[in-house]
XYZ file of C-alpha atoms in Angstrom:
130
model
C 1.508 -6.581 -9.497
C 3.749 -5.550 -12.371
C 1.600 -4.645 -15.489
C 1.889 -5.689 -19.034
C 3.725 -2.791 -21.199
C 0.194 -1.850 -22.947
C -2.128 -2.192 -19.756
C -2.495 0.757 -17.467
C -1.966 0.773 -13.782
C -5.571 0.082 -12.090
C -4.313 0.317 -8.489
C -1.447 1.921 -6.250
C -1.011 0.592 -3.127
C 1.224 3.445 -0.955
C 2.872 2.790 2.136
C 4.662 5.503 4.106
C 7.483 3.940 5.810
C 9.728 5.381 8.599
C 12.233 2.488 10.252
C 9.517 -0.478 9.637
C 12.178 -2.968 8.750
C 10.083 -5.574 11.276
C 6.970 -5.429 9.330
C 7.583 -4.051 5.828
C 8.363 -7.190 4.047
C 5.264 -8.858 5.241
C 3.215 -5.880 4.286
C 4.749 -5.784 0.618
C 4.083 -9.433 0.236
C 0.312 -9.327 1.360
C -0.296 -6.327 -0.912
C 1.206 -8.537 -3.779
C -0.923 -11.513 -2.848
C -3.846 -9.514 -2.987
C -3.160 -8.057 -6.275
C -2.123 -11.495 -7.648
C -5.538 -12.858 -6.495
C -7.822 -10.269 -7.208
C -5.907 -9.936 -10.986
C -5.121 -6.450 -10.344
C -2.482 -4.619 -12.207
C -0.633 -2.216 -10.196
C 2.045 -1.320 -7.942
C 3.595 -1.092 -4.429
C 4.784 2.065 -3.434
C 6.980 2.659 -0.328
C 7.132 6.565 0.832
C 10.528 6.309 2.897
C 10.821 9.259 5.350
C 14.179 8.886 6.104
C 14.479 5.148 7.529
C 17.897 4.004 8.859
C 17.052 0.367 9.516
C 17.321 -1.074 6.183
C 13.562 -0.555 5.087
C 14.705 0.908 1.713
C 16.456 -2.228 1.142
C 13.744 -4.568 2.073
C 11.355 -2.685 -0.134
C 13.857 -2.716 -2.989
C 14.584 -6.259 -2.668
C 10.797 -6.927 -2.840
C 10.353 -5.253 -5.912
C 8.328 -2.009 -4.712
C 8.937 1.329 -5.878
C 10.779 3.435 -3.527
C 10.031 7.329 -3.243
C 12.239 9.202 -0.815
C 10.387 12.043 0.836
C 12.681 14.657 2.308
C 9.897 16.473 4.357
C 9.483 14.899 7.724
C 6.166 13.968 8.750
C 3.391 11.163 8.342
C 1.402 13.353 6.116
C 4.532 14.252 4.238
C 5.311 10.596 3.334
C 1.692 10.093 2.099
C 1.870 13.153 0.008
C 4.865 12.152 -1.516
C 3.704 8.270 -2.633
C 0.469 9.694 -3.596
C 2.551 11.944 -6.013
C 4.089 9.023 -7.499
C 1.522 6.750 -7.830
C 0.375 6.013 -11.477
C -2.796 3.926 -10.672
C -6.067 4.882 -11.533
C -6.926 4.067 -7.858
C -4.853 4.564 -4.680
C -5.109 2.720 -1.417
C -3.134 3.845 1.355
C -2.024 1.525 4.350
C 0.427 1.930 6.940
C 3.607 -0.332 6.817
C 3.572 -1.495 10.322
C 1.251 -4.665 9.525
C -1.875 -2.763 11.514
C -4.224 -3.609 8.556
C -4.945 -6.317 6.517
C -3.695 -5.782 3.137
C -5.426 -9.372 1.845
C -8.918 -7.831 2.225
C -8.789 -4.882 -0.087
C -11.389 -6.246 -2.588
C -14.215 -4.368 -0.714
C -12.279 -0.897 -0.915
C -11.537 -1.877 -4.922
C -14.890 -2.671 -5.584
C -16.462 0.758 -4.005
C -13.536 2.620 -6.194
C -14.723 0.914 -9.193
C -18.632 1.883 -8.552
C -17.274 5.678 -8.566
C -16.521 6.546 -5.162
C -14.126 9.330 -4.740
C -13.199 8.070 -1.125
C -13.444 4.751 0.525
C -12.916 4.823 4.406
C -11.879 1.696 6.547
C -12.282 1.218 10.203
C -10.008 -1.317 12.040
C -11.536 -0.901 15.328
C -15.260 -1.897 14.023
C -16.592 -3.974 16.596
C -14.194 -2.973 19.203
C -10.148 -3.579 20.058
C -9.204 -7.139 21.599
C -6.141 -7.317 23.861
C -2.886 -8.084 21.738
């Protein structure tokens, strides 16, 4: 997802993070895989809200931009990550691997069509055990 110097960033994928070491690497890799497959120039931003479990190091090692957000809370982490985003479009995903980063095409397509906000529903069709 690293753009060429002369190309603007189209997409910023922002992930709030508080002690997500168990799932963060998989989320960043899926975001990168999507971007490569879709040929999207962008960035991954991990908005860290005070992790103590190695999440920050994982994010850096994976090449994500880490934004430290001092004000506690999920909303604060979102706002800090969004403020740092440089892409034309922003897609927000949790870093606990509860969403599928590999299927962002529909979101990006609607954003490209001019929609201001696109919302997904991970519970569409019901919630299965496990």
